[in-house]
């Protein structure tokens, strides 16, 4: 929405679309805010800034933001980043102000405010345990399979991005780079085929999801599987038919009072 904003340009390259939209909403909310410098640099090297809005002639949403330009550290008293891991509008307002007045370090989001789980590269990372080992243990036989799975995912992600760009390229550029890609693939296949055999591939366990075989309920003489909704519908039909049958069985006579019919109907409704 704001292509001339270096902060949003940086966020678009780093964060996932959902997190980027959240940051962009906070960015747009900074427009009506006013910023004032509270004091000069404190003993801890941080400078205080006050951000607020003017609504109905009065200040609202006043927040103090402490900034240390040397370490690119910002602390806001609203604590939105500590709670949700996303920059708040008060911090972005201060970053925009400092960036417009010559602080180049504030024209992009500092690295320590980019949580790895919100980034586009998060799924390519290797997950390790508290001991720094991949998988169950460093000596586990499954580590080789986990490493292969991670390399496979990283390779496919890179090739998918390349395929997307090639599909949208012009015919001349497409033919040019497809020739280069085919040449590289042929050379890689020849080189790797000399070092990797089919026995090696079968001997390396690769952990992952396994599909459970579905059994055919009719093959062993059992009835078809019925869902909970279907069972509930059939139960209500049985109750309804039973109630209708009981109503038809009641025949009026001289000894039967009108209230007796009402009680039978109440019992039928209660059963339903």
Short mmCIF file of C-alpha atoms in Angstrom, two decimals:
data_model
loop_
_atom_site.label_atom_id
_atom_site.label_comp_id
_atom_site.label_asym_id
_atom_site.label_seq_id
_atom_site.Cartn_x
_atom_site.Cartn_y
_atom_site.Cartn_z
CA UNK A 1 0.00 0.00 0.00
CA UNK A 2 2.91 2.35 0.67
CA UNK A 3 5.66 1.45 -1.79
CA UNK A 4 7.80 4.43 -0.80
CA UNK A 5 8.14 3.22 2.79
CA UNK A 6 11.53 1.55 3.43
CA UNK A 7 10.18 -0.08 6.60
CA UNK A 8 7.32 -1.80 4.76
CA UNK A 9 9.62 -2.72 1.87
CA UNK A 10 11.90 -4.48 4.32
CA UNK A 11 8.97 -6.17 6.10
CA UNK A 12 7.58 -7.48 2.79
CA UNK A 13 10.86 -9.25 2.02
CA UNK A 14 11.23 -10.84 5.46
CA UNK A 15 7.84 -11.66 6.99
CA UNK A 16 5.04 -13.97 5.95
CA UNK A 17 1.99 -12.29 4.33
CA UNK A 18 -0.10 -12.54 7.51
CA UNK A 19 2.54 -10.92 9.74
CA UNK A 20 3.28 -8.32 7.07
CA UNK A 21 -0.41 -7.33 6.99
CA UNK A 22 -0.36 -6.89 10.77
CA UNK A 23 2.70 -4.66 10.60
CA UNK A 24 1.19 -2.69 7.73
CA UNK A 25 -1.97 -2.05 9.78
CA UNK A 26 0.16 -0.73 12.64
CA UNK A 27 2.09 1.41 10.16
CA UNK A 28 -1.09 3.00 8.79
CA UNK A 29 -2.27 3.78 12.32
CA UNK A 30 0.79 5.98 12.89
CA UNK A 31 -0.49 8.73 10.54
CA UNK A 32 -2.51 10.74 13.13
CA UNK A 33 0.11 10.34 15.88
CA UNK A 34 2.28 13.19 17.14
CA UNK A 35 5.75 12.65 18.60
CA UNK A 36 7.68 14.74 21.11
CA UNK A 37 11.13 14.34 22.62
CA UNK A 38 10.86 13.95 26.38
CA UNK A 39 14.49 14.41 27.39
CA UNK A 40 18.06 14.23 26.23
CA UNK A 41 20.06 11.01 26.30
CA UNK A 42 19.80 9.29 29.68
CA UNK A 43 22.58 7.60 31.61
CA UNK A 44 21.77 4.25 29.99
CA UNK A 45 22.15 5.77 26.51
CA UNK A 46 18.43 5.78 25.71
CA UNK A 47 16.30 8.74 24.65
CA UNK A 48 12.64 9.05 25.55
CA UNK A 49 9.92 9.96 23.06
CA UNK A 50 6.22 10.54 23.68
CA UNK A 51 3.65 9.51 21.07
CA UNK A 52 -0.01 10.45 21.29
CA UNK A 53 -3.13 11.24 19.28
CA UNK A 54 -5.46 14.23 19.41
CA UNK A 55 -9.11 13.17 19.70
CA UNK A 56 -11.88 15.68 20.46
CA UNK A 57 -9.25 18.24 21.45
CA UNK A 58 -7.60 15.96 24.03
CA UNK A 59 -4.64 13.63 24.03
CA UNK A 60 -5.25 9.89 23.84
CA UNK A 61 -3.17 6.72 23.66
CA UNK A 62 -0.10 8.34 25.18
CA UNK A 63 2.88 6.01 25.13
CA UNK A 64 6.54 6.51 26.02
CA UNK A 65 9.10 4.91 23.69
CA UNK A 66 12.74 4.62 24.75
CA UNK A 67 15.29 4.44 21.94
CA UNK A 68 18.98 3.58 21.83
CA UNK A 69 20.16 4.38 18.30
CA UNK A 70 23.60 2.82 18.78
CA UNK A 71 22.10 -0.64 19.40
CA UNK A 72 18.89 -0.04 17.42
CA UNK A 73 16.83 -0.85 20.51
CA UNK A 74 13.29 0.39 21.07
CA UNK A 75 11.15 -0.21 24.15
CA UNK A 76 7.49 0.81 24.28
CA UNK A 77 5.39 0.78 27.43
CA UNK A 78 2.44 -0.79 25.57
CA UNK A 79 4.47 -4.04 25.41
CA UNK A 80 2.83 -5.19 22.19
CA UNK A 81 6.05 -6.64 20.84
CA UNK A 82 6.70 -8.60 24.04
CA UNK A 83 3.15 -9.97 23.94
CA UNK A 84 2.59 -10.69 20.24
CA UNK A 85 6.04 -10.39 18.65
CA UNK A 86 4.91 -7.62 16.26
CA UNK A 87 6.07 -4.00 16.24
CA UNK A 88 3.51 -1.57 17.66
CA UNK A 89 2.44 1.71 16.04
CA UNK A 90 4.28 3.74 18.68
CA UNK A 91 7.65 2.13 17.89
CA UNK A 92 7.01 2.41 14.15
CA UNK A 93 6.13 6.10 14.57
CA UNK A 94 9.46 6.77 16.25
CA UNK A 95 11.33 4.74 13.62
CA UNK A 96 9.64 6.70 10.82
CA UNK A 97 10.51 10.01 12.47
CA UNK A 98 14.15 9.13 13.08
CA UNK A 99 14.51 7.63 9.61
CA UNK A 100 13.12 10.76 7.95
CA UNK A 101 15.63 12.90 9.84
CA UNK A 102 18.75 11.06 8.75
CA UNK A 103 19.01 7.97 10.94
CA UNK A 104 19.59 5.34 8.25
CA UNK A 105 19.66 2.54 10.84
CA UNK A 106 15.97 3.18 11.57
CA UNK A 107 14.81 2.86 7.96
CA UNK A 108 14.60 -0.90 8.31
CA UNK A 109 13.43 -3.24 11.05
CA UNK A 110 16.27 -4.24 13.41
CA UNK A 111 17.22 -7.91 13.36
CA UNK A 112 16.30 -8.46 17.01
CA UNK A 113 12.70 -7.44 16.21
CA UNK A 114 12.39 -10.07 13.47
CA UNK A 115 11.27 -13.27 15.15
CA UNK A 116 12.37 -16.29 13.16
CA UNK A 117 8.99 -18.01 13.42
CA UNK A 118 7.35 -15.10 11.54
CA UNK A 119 9.78 -15.14 8.59
CA UNK A 120 9.51 -16.69 5.16
CA UNK A 121 12.61 -18.78 5.84
CA UNK A 122 11.28 -20.35 9.04
CA UNK A 123 10.32 -23.67 7.43
CA UNK A 124 13.81 -24.14 6.02
CA UNK A 125 15.47 -24.14 9.43
CA UNK A 126 16.62 -27.27 11.24
CA UNK A 127 14.96 -27.80 14.61
CA UNK A 128 17.36 -28.89 17.35
CA UNK A 129 16.81 -29.99 20.94
CA UNK A 130 18.21 -28.43 24.11
CA UNK A 131 21.55 -30.19 23.53
CA UNK A 132 21.86 -28.78 20.03
CA UNK A 133 21.20 -32.15 18.39
CA UNK A 134 19.03 -32.76 15.38
CA UNK A 135 16.42 -35.39 16.13
CA UNK A 136 16.53 -37.77 19.11
CA UNK A 137 20.32 -37.66 19.59
CA UNK A 138 23.53 -36.83 17.81
CA UNK A 139 24.38 -40.51 17.29
CA UNK A 140 20.90 -41.64 16.29
CA UNK A 141 20.54 -43.52 13.06
CA UNK A 142 17.57 -41.29 12.21
CA UNK A 143 19.78 -38.18 11.99
CA UNK A 144 20.85 -39.09 8.47
CA UNK A 145 17.22 -39.34 7.39
CA UNK A 146 16.34 -36.03 9.06
CA UNK A 147 19.25 -34.32 7.34
CA UNK A 148 18.15 -35.68 3.96
CA UNK A 149 14.58 -34.52 4.57
CA UNK A 150 15.76 -31.01 5.47
CA UNK A 151 17.99 -30.76 2.39
CA UNK A 152 15.17 -32.06 0.22
CA UNK A 153 12.77 -29.43 1.55
CA UNK A 154 15.30 -26.64 1.10
CA UNK A 155 16.10 -27.74 -2.46
CA UNK A 156 12.47 -28.04 -3.51
CA UNK A 157 11.65 -24.61 -2.05
CA UNK A 158 14.45 -23.01 -4.07
CA UNK A 159 13.47 -24.82 -7.27
CA UNK A 160 9.80 -23.93 -6.81
CA UNK A 161 10.66 -20.24 -6.61
CA UNK A 162 12.80 -20.56 -9.72
CA UNK A 163 10.01 -22.39 -11.56
CA UNK A 164 7.54 -19.64 -10.69
CA UNK A 165 9.82 -16.93 -12.07
CA UNK A 166 10.63 -18.91 -15.21
CA UNK A 167 6.96 -19.53 -15.94
CA UNK A 168 6.27 -15.78 -15.92
CA UNK A 169 9.38 -14.82 -17.92
CA UNK A 170 9.41 -13.90 -21.58
CA UNK A 171 9.96 -16.63 -24.17
CA UNK A 172 13.53 -15.56 -24.90
CA UNK A 173 14.56 -15.47 -21.24
CA UNK A 174 12.70 -18.72 -20.55
CA UNK A 175 14.56 -20.63 -23.29
CA UNK A 176 17.89 -19.14 -22.21
CA UNK A 177 17.66 -20.07 -18.53
CA UNK A 178 16.00 -23.42 -19.19
CA UNK A 179 19.03 -24.38 -21.27
CA UNK A 180 21.32 -23.38 -18.41
CA UNK A 181 19.17 -25.26 -15.91
CA UNK A 182 19.10 -28.44 -17.99
CA UNK A 183 22.87 -28.35 -18.38
CA UNK A 184 23.40 -27.92 -14.62
CA UNK A 185 20.90 -30.70 -13.83
CA UNK A 186 22.57 -33.12 -16.23
CA UNK A 187 26.01 -32.42 -14.78
CA UNK A 188 24.71 -32.78 -11.22
CA UNK A 189 22.96 -36.06 -12.01
CA UNK A 190 26.10 -37.52 -13.58
CA UNK A 191 28.30 -36.45 -10.68
CA UNK A 192 25.90 -37.60 -7.94
CA UNK A 193 25.09 -40.91 -9.61
CA UNK A 194 28.73 -41.94 -9.14
CA UNK A 195 28.62 -41.38 -5.37
CA UNK A 196 25.06 -42.47 -4.50
CA UNK A 197 23.82 -45.99 -5.24
CA UNK A 198 20.38 -47.49 -4.86
CA UNK A 199 21.60 -49.56 -1.88
CA UNK A 200 22.78 -46.39 -0.14
CA UNK A 201 19.39 -44.77 -0.63
CA UNK A 202 17.56 -47.80 0.72
CA UNK A 203 19.84 -48.09 3.76
CA UNK A 204 19.18 -44.52 4.96
CA UNK A 205 15.97 -44.27 7.00
CA UNK A 206 13.93 -41.16 6.26
CA UNK A 207 11.46 -40.21 8.96
CA UNK A 208 8.18 -38.65 8.01
CA UNK A 209 4.45 -39.14 7.83
CA UNK A 210 3.07 -42.57 7.01
CA UNK A 211 -0.37 -43.24 5.59
CA UNK A 212 -2.55 -45.66 7.47
CA UNK A 213 -4.12 -48.28 5.27
CA UNK A 214 -7.89 -48.01 5.17
CA UNK A 215 -9.78 -51.20 5.79
CA UNK A 216 -12.89 -52.02 3.79
CA UNK A 217 -15.68 -52.62 6.34
CA UNK A 218 -17.73 -54.66 3.87
CA UNK A 219 -14.92 -57.10 3.14
CA UNK A 220 -15.17 -58.73 6.58
CA UNK A 221 -18.97 -58.93 6.71
CA UNK A 222 -19.49 -55.86 8.90
CA UNK A 223 -21.99 -53.11 8.25
CA UNK A 224 -21.10 -49.83 6.63
CA UNK A 225 -19.53 -47.28 8.95
CA UNK A 226 -22.05 -44.69 10.16
CA UNK A 227 -21.11 -41.24 11.33
CA UNK A 228 -22.35 -39.70 14.57
CA UNK A 229 -24.70 -37.38 12.67
CA UNK A 230 -26.27 -40.28 10.80
CA UNK A 231 -26.75 -42.26 14.03
CA UNK A 232 -28.35 -39.25 15.70
CA UNK A 233 -30.77 -38.72 12.79
CA UNK A 234 -31.83 -42.37 12.91
CA UNK A 235 -32.34 -42.22 16.67
CA UNK A 236 -34.60 -39.17 16.35
CA UNK A 237 -36.65 -40.93 13.65
CA UNK A 238 -37.15 -43.94 15.92
CA UNK A 239 -38.24 -41.72 18.80
CA UNK A 240 -40.62 -39.80 16.56
CA UNK A 241 -42.22 -42.96 15.13
CA UNK A 242 -42.58 -44.44 18.59
CA UNK A 243 -44.31 -41.29 19.76
CA UNK A 244 -46.68 -41.26 16.79
CA UNK A 245 -47.54 -44.91 17.36
CA UNK A 246 -48.33 -44.26 21.01
CA UNK A 247 -50.64 -41.39 20.06
CA UNK A 248 -52.55 -43.56 17.58
CA UNK A 249 -52.92 -46.31 20.19
CA UNK A 250 -54.77 -43.94 22.55
CA UNK A 251 -58.52 -44.08 21.74
CA UNK A 252 -60.96 -41.77 23.51
CA UNK A 253 -63.71 -43.27 25.69
CA UNK A 254 -66.08 -42.05 28.31
CA UNK A 255 -63.60 -42.72 31.10
CA UNK A 256 -60.72 -40.86 29.43
CA UNK A 257 -60.28 -37.22 30.34
CA UNK A 258 -58.89 -34.55 27.96
CA UNK A 259 -56.00 -34.01 30.34
CA UNK A 260 -54.89 -37.62 29.80
CA UNK A 261 -54.35 -36.97 26.09
CA UNK A 262 -52.35 -33.85 26.90
CA UNK A 263 -50.10 -35.78 29.27
CA UNK A 264 -49.44 -38.40 26.57
CA UNK A 265 -48.56 -35.65 24.11
CA UNK A 266 -46.25 -34.03 26.66
CA UNK A 267 -44.46 -37.37 27.10
CA UNK A 268 -44.05 -37.69 23.34
CA UNK A 269 -42.62 -34.17 23.09
CA UNK A 270 -40.25 -34.88 25.95
CA UNK A 271 -39.03 -38.03 24.23
CA UNK A 272 -38.48 -36.08 20.99
#
